[in-house]
Amino acid sequence: MLMIRSAKIDLAINILALRQEILLLPNSWSPHFNTYHYEGEWTVLSLRSAGGHEDRIIPDLMSEDTYADTPLMEQCPAVKQLMDTFQCPVRSVRLLNLKKGAIIKEHRDLDLAFENGEARLHIPIFTNEQVEFYVQQQRIRMEPGDCWYINANLPHRVANYGPSDRIHLVIDCMVNDWMRELFDRSEKSHVAEERKTGELLKMIFELRLQNTAITNRLADELEQSLLEQA
């Protein structure tokens, strides 16, 4: 059985309007919470989150809170207009800035895949040709104004070797019939479906939360075993 590695989604995106309003946002970017998985500067602005809290930058897949826009969304009418076109439940909406010279190490995000009912979409706002985004060793070349789904449950990594920052609008949303129709019309890359590894991924997630030398070493060993299966 095949699953989707990545897909280029056909959405109408006003990239100039998005760029203009993002440049005017306050300089209140927060460091990404998972410092284990990156080197350099990787920062976040939360536009929609669990509870609508501006300081809640974690997507929080297990939260039962109602997702709502944060106050920053009011300063982003072009983003709001784009989100109003989504005919599916939208969870988190974040701006992620991978500064020049920064890298995101290879990792997986717990069960975050189209086949599991949730899709993570990346819309490049600012980027450069030396940004390298790999999903399961396949490079995804994302241009400003594109919309890309990536299977975050697969091993993926990013490096910004270019001279400028890379800012993506990253949207986590639930899969429904509207989303399935979008994917049916998209250009997709597939891989063979893996055996279920949910329990192992949850264990890694819990070990990372403890963030001690021992738990990080154990999580490293578990992640290596998963990468060897990929």
Tab-separated table of C-alpha atoms in Angstrom:
chain	number	residue	atom	x	y	z
A	1	MET	CA	0.000	0.000	0.000
A	2	LEU	CA	1.305	3.464	-0.927
A	3	MET	CA	1.278	6.610	1.175
A	4	ILE	CA	2.008	10.193	0.153
A	5	ARG	CA	5.527	11.489	0.782
A	6	SER	CA	4.826	15.001	-0.555
A	7	ALA	CA	2.312	16.804	-2.727
A	8	LYS	CA	2.177	20.178	-4.475
A	9	ILE	CA	-1.275	21.569	-3.688
A	10	ASP	CA	-3.113	23.861	-6.103
A	11	LEU	CA	-4.126	26.913	-4.037
A	12	ALA	CA	-4.502	30.548	-5.088
A	13	ILE	CA	-1.964	32.442	-2.945
A	14	ASN	CA	-1.330	36.192	-3.001
A	15	ILE	CA	2.374	35.991	-2.201
A	16	LEU	CA	2.988	39.760	-2.504
A	17	ALA	CA	0.283	40.578	0.055
A	18	LEU	CA	1.614	37.905	2.411
A	19	ARG	CA	5.145	39.264	2.138
A	20	GLN	CA	4.109	42.863	2.763
A	21	GLU	CA	2.177	42.152	5.946
A	22	ILE	CA	4.720	39.720	7.383
A	23	LEU	CA	7.437	42.361	7.054
A	24	LEU	CA	5.288	44.679	9.207
A	25	LEU	CA	4.752	42.200	12.057
A	26	PRO	CA	6.291	43.006	15.452
A	27	ASN	CA	9.698	41.531	16.183
A	28	SER	CA	8.315	39.131	18.788
A	29	TRP	CA	9.500	35.848	17.290
A	30	SER	CA	10.101	33.066	19.825
A	31	PRO	CA	12.782	30.356	19.568
A	32	HIS	CA	11.345	27.030	18.424
A	33	PHE	CA	10.706	24.903	21.503
A	34	ASN	CA	12.510	21.756	20.316
A	35	THR	CA	16.128	22.916	20.581
A	36	TYR	CA	17.380	19.320	20.321
A	37	HIS	CA	16.367	19.137	16.677
A	38	TYR	CA	18.080	22.216	15.229
A	39	GLU	CA	21.261	24.272	15.151
A	40	GLY	CA	21.387	28.033	14.628
A	41	GLU	CA	18.261	30.194	14.850
A	42	TRP	CA	14.754	28.834	14.167
A	43	THR	CA	11.956	31.093	15.372
A	44	VAL	CA	8.152	31.065	15.459
A	45	LEU	CA	5.155	33.410	15.403
A	46	SER	CA	1.842	31.772	16.275
A	47	LEU	CA	-1.221	33.005	14.342
A	48	ARG	CA	-3.580	30.214	15.406
A	49	SER	CA	-3.125	27.851	18.329
A	50	ALA	CA	-4.841	25.733	20.951
A	51	GLY	CA	-6.857	28.197	23.007
A	52	GLY	CA	-5.813	31.090	20.749
A	53	HIS	CA	-2.775	31.797	22.906
A	54	GLU	CA	-0.071	33.796	21.153
A	55	ASP	CA	2.663	32.256	23.296
A	56	ARG	CA	1.577	28.691	22.539
A	57	ILE	CA	3.919	27.860	19.684
A	58	ILE	CA	3.669	24.071	19.976
A	59	PRO	CA	1.083	22.538	17.591
A	60	ASP	CA	-0.020	20.398	20.585
A	61	LEU	CA	-1.525	17.474	18.700
A	62	MET	CA	-2.856	15.913	21.899
A	63	SER	CA	-4.557	19.039	23.252
A	64	GLU	CA	-8.323	19.045	23.642
A	65	ASP	CA	-8.431	22.863	23.642
A	66	THR	CA	-10.426	24.624	20.947
A	67	TYR	CA	-8.139	26.027	18.289
A	68	ALA	CA	-8.569	29.738	17.655
A	69	ASP	CA	-6.802	32.666	16.034
A	70	THR	CA	-4.278	34.522	18.173
A	71	PRO	CA	-4.249	38.351	18.335
A	72	LEU	CA	-1.472	38.366	15.727
A	73	MET	CA	-3.883	37.010	13.102
A	74	GLU	CA	-5.696	40.372	13.140
A	75	GLN	CA	-2.507	41.952	11.826
A	76	CYS	CA	-2.382	39.471	8.935
A	77	PRO	CA	-5.479	40.092	6.755
A	78	ALA	CA	-3.936	38.320	3.755
A	79	VAL	CA	-3.241	35.213	5.855
A	80	LYS	CA	-6.778	35.436	7.297
A	81	GLN	CA	-8.241	35.728	3.799
A	82	LEU	CA	-6.282	32.663	2.708
A	83	MET	CA	-7.393	30.661	5.754
A	84	ASP	CA	-11.028	31.601	5.077
A	85	THR	CA	-10.782	29.628	1.819
A	86	PHE	CA	-9.991	26.421	3.730
A	87	GLN	CA	-13.082	24.226	3.910
A	88	CYS	CA	-11.622	21.916	6.537
A	89	PRO	CA	-10.869	22.189	10.279
A	90	VAL	CA	-7.660	24.201	10.762
A	91	ARG	CA	-5.586	23.601	13.867
A	92	SER	CA	-2.344	25.552	14.119
A	93	VAL	CA	-1.127	28.331	11.813
A	94	ARG	CA	2.454	29.458	12.369
A	95	LEU	CA	5.190	31.460	10.717
A	96	LEU	CA	8.511	29.617	10.952
A	97	ASN	CA	11.732	31.488	10.246
A	98	LEU	CA	14.811	29.349	9.606
A	99	LYS	CA	17.604	31.914	9.768
A	100	LYS	CA	20.481	31.852	7.292
A	101	GLY	CA	23.017	29.193	8.244
A	102	ALA	CA	20.573	27.266	10.444
A	103	ILE	CA	19.713	23.584	10.043
A	104	ILE	CA	16.873	21.379	11.240
A	105	LYS	CA	18.188	17.906	11.963
A	106	GLU	CA	16.528	14.816	10.570
A	107	HIS	CA	13.527	13.865	12.712
A	108	ARG	CA	9.910	12.729	12.579
A	109	ASP	CA	6.733	14.346	13.924
A	110	LEU	CA	4.401	12.009	15.751
A	111	ASP	CA	1.750	10.487	13.423
A	112	LEU	CA	1.469	13.737	11.423
A	113	ALA	CA	0.453	12.413	8.015
A	114	PHE	CA	-2.436	12.604	5.532
A	115	GLU	CA	-3.121	8.897	6.023
A	116	ASN	CA	-3.554	9.526	9.764
A	117	GLY	CA	-6.111	12.284	9.182
A	118	GLU	CA	-3.935	15.392	9.493
A	119	ALA	CA	-2.020	17.371	6.867
A	120	ARG	CA	0.871	19.798	7.376
A	121	LEU	CA	1.104	22.380	4.597
A	122	HIS	CA	4.110	24.619	3.911
A	123	ILE	CA	3.760	27.912	2.014
A	124	PRO	CA	7.156	29.562	1.384
A	125	ILE	CA	6.919	33.329	1.871
A	126	PHE	CA	10.630	34.141	1.737
A	127	THR	CA	13.204	31.575	0.637
A	128	ASN	CA	16.319	31.162	-1.487
A	129	GLU	CA	17.791	28.589	-3.858
A	130	GLN	CA	20.162	27.252	-1.206
A	131	VAL	CA	17.422	26.062	1.128
A	132	GLU	CA	17.481	22.256	1.107
A	133	PHE	CA	14.328	20.497	2.321
A	134	TYR	CA	14.455	16.689	2.286
A	135	VAL	CA	11.679	14.222	3.072
A	136	GLN	CA	12.933	10.639	3.301
A	137	GLN	CA	16.059	11.612	1.299
A	138	GLN	CA	14.028	13.224	-1.516
A	139	ARG	CA	14.622	16.955	-1.980
A	140	ILE	CA	11.482	19.087	-2.220
A	141	ARG	CA	12.104	22.328	-4.117
A	142	MET	CA	9.642	24.885	-2.773
A	143	GLU	CA	9.181	28.237	-4.503
A	144	PRO	CA	7.573	31.371	-2.998
A	145	GLY	CA	3.803	31.108	-3.304
A	146	ASP	CA	3.797	27.317	-3.617
A	147	CYS	CA	1.793	25.173	-1.237
A	148	TRP	CA	3.381	21.849	-0.297
A	149	TYR	CA	2.168	18.989	1.855
A	150	ILE	CA	4.947	17.018	3.490
A	151	ASN	CA	4.516	13.767	5.354
A	152	ALA	CA	6.041	14.878	8.654
A	153	ASN	CA	5.763	11.345	10.016
A	154	LEU	CA	8.622	10.410	7.668
A	155	PRO	CA	12.271	11.373	8.321
A	156	HIS	CA	12.782	14.965	7.154
A	157	ARG	CA	15.422	17.670	7.486
A	158	VAL	CA	16.042	21.237	6.327
A	159	ALA	CA	19.143	23.400	5.903
A	160	ASN	CA	19.342	27.070	4.968
A	161	TYR	CA	22.738	27.470	3.326
A	162	GLY	CA	21.697	30.680	1.578
A	163	PRO	CA	22.311	34.373	2.298
A	164	SER	CA	18.795	35.183	3.552
A	165	ASP	CA	16.231	33.918	6.058
A	166	ARG	CA	13.601	31.367	5.072
A	167	ILE	CA	10.070	32.091	6.300
A	168	HIS	CA	7.272	29.577	5.771
A	169	LEU	CA	3.596	29.792	6.657
A	170	VAL	CA	2.935	26.355	8.163
A	171	ILE	CA	-0.646	25.117	8.520
A	172	ASP	CA	-1.809	21.972	10.311
A	173	CYS	CA	-5.306	20.966	9.267
A	174	MET	CA	-7.622	17.974	9.433
A	175	VAL	CA	-8.300	15.821	6.379
A	176	ASN	CA	-11.870	15.842	5.084
A	177	ASP	CA	-13.555	15.426	1.681
A	178	TRP	CA	-12.517	18.932	0.563
A	179	MET	CA	-8.896	18.201	1.422
A	180	ARG	CA	-9.038	14.816	-0.310
A	181	GLU	CA	-10.285	16.511	-3.503
A	182	LEU	CA	-7.345	18.937	-3.340
A	183	PHE	CA	-4.944	16.031	-2.991
A	184	ASP	CA	-6.623	14.148	-5.848
A	185	ARG	CA	-5.739	17.081	-8.137
A	186	SER	CA	-2.195	17.514	-6.829
A	187	GLU	CA	1.211	16.345	-8.029
A	188	LYS	CA	2.187	13.640	-5.546
A	189	SER	CA	5.200	11.568	-4.605
A	190	HIS	CA	4.495	8.225	-2.941
A	191	VAL	CA	6.354	5.737	-0.781
A	192	ALA	CA	5.481	2.270	0.452
A	193	GLU	CA	3.561	2.406	3.722
A	194	GLU	CA	5.595	1.457	6.771
A	195	ARG	CA	4.604	-0.863	9.522
A	196	LYS	CA	2.803	0.879	12.386
A	197	THR	CA	5.328	2.641	14.589
A	198	GLY	CA	2.974	4.823	16.613
A	199	GLU	CA	3.868	3.352	19.989
A	200	LEU	CA	7.587	3.752	19.342
A	201	LEU	CA	7.113	7.360	18.211
A	202	LYS	CA	5.103	8.151	21.336
A	203	MET	CA	7.870	6.701	23.463
A	204	ILE	CA	10.445	8.888	21.680
A	205	PHE	CA	8.214	11.941	22.165
A	206	GLU	CA	7.898	11.292	25.898
A	207	LEU	CA	11.640	10.725	26.250
A	208	ARG	CA	12.375	14.026	24.508
A	209	LEU	CA	10.030	15.854	26.863
A	210	GLN	CA	12.107	14.655	29.841
A	211	ASN	CA	15.213	16.106	28.121
A	212	THR	CA	17.905	14.437	30.219
A	213	ALA	CA	21.165	12.922	29.000
A	214	ILE	CA	19.844	9.393	29.538
A	215	THR	CA	16.402	9.931	27.976
A	216	ASN	CA	17.896	11.756	24.974
A	217	ARG	CA	20.348	8.886	24.428
A	218	LEU	CA	17.506	6.356	24.568
A	219	ALA	CA	15.458	8.477	22.167
A	220	ASP	CA	18.475	8.666	19.816
A	221	GLU	CA	18.687	4.884	19.742
A	222	LEU	CA	14.963	4.506	19.068
A	223	GLU	CA	15.054	7.126	16.312
A	224	GLN	CA	18.021	5.388	14.697
A	225	SER	CA	16.078	2.124	14.602
A	226	LEU	CA	13.201	3.916	12.867
A	227	LEU	CA	15.524	5.548	10.340
A	228	GLU	CA	16.989	2.154	9.510
A	229	GLN	CA	13.478	0.916	8.699
A	230	ALA	CA	12.832	3.902	6.386
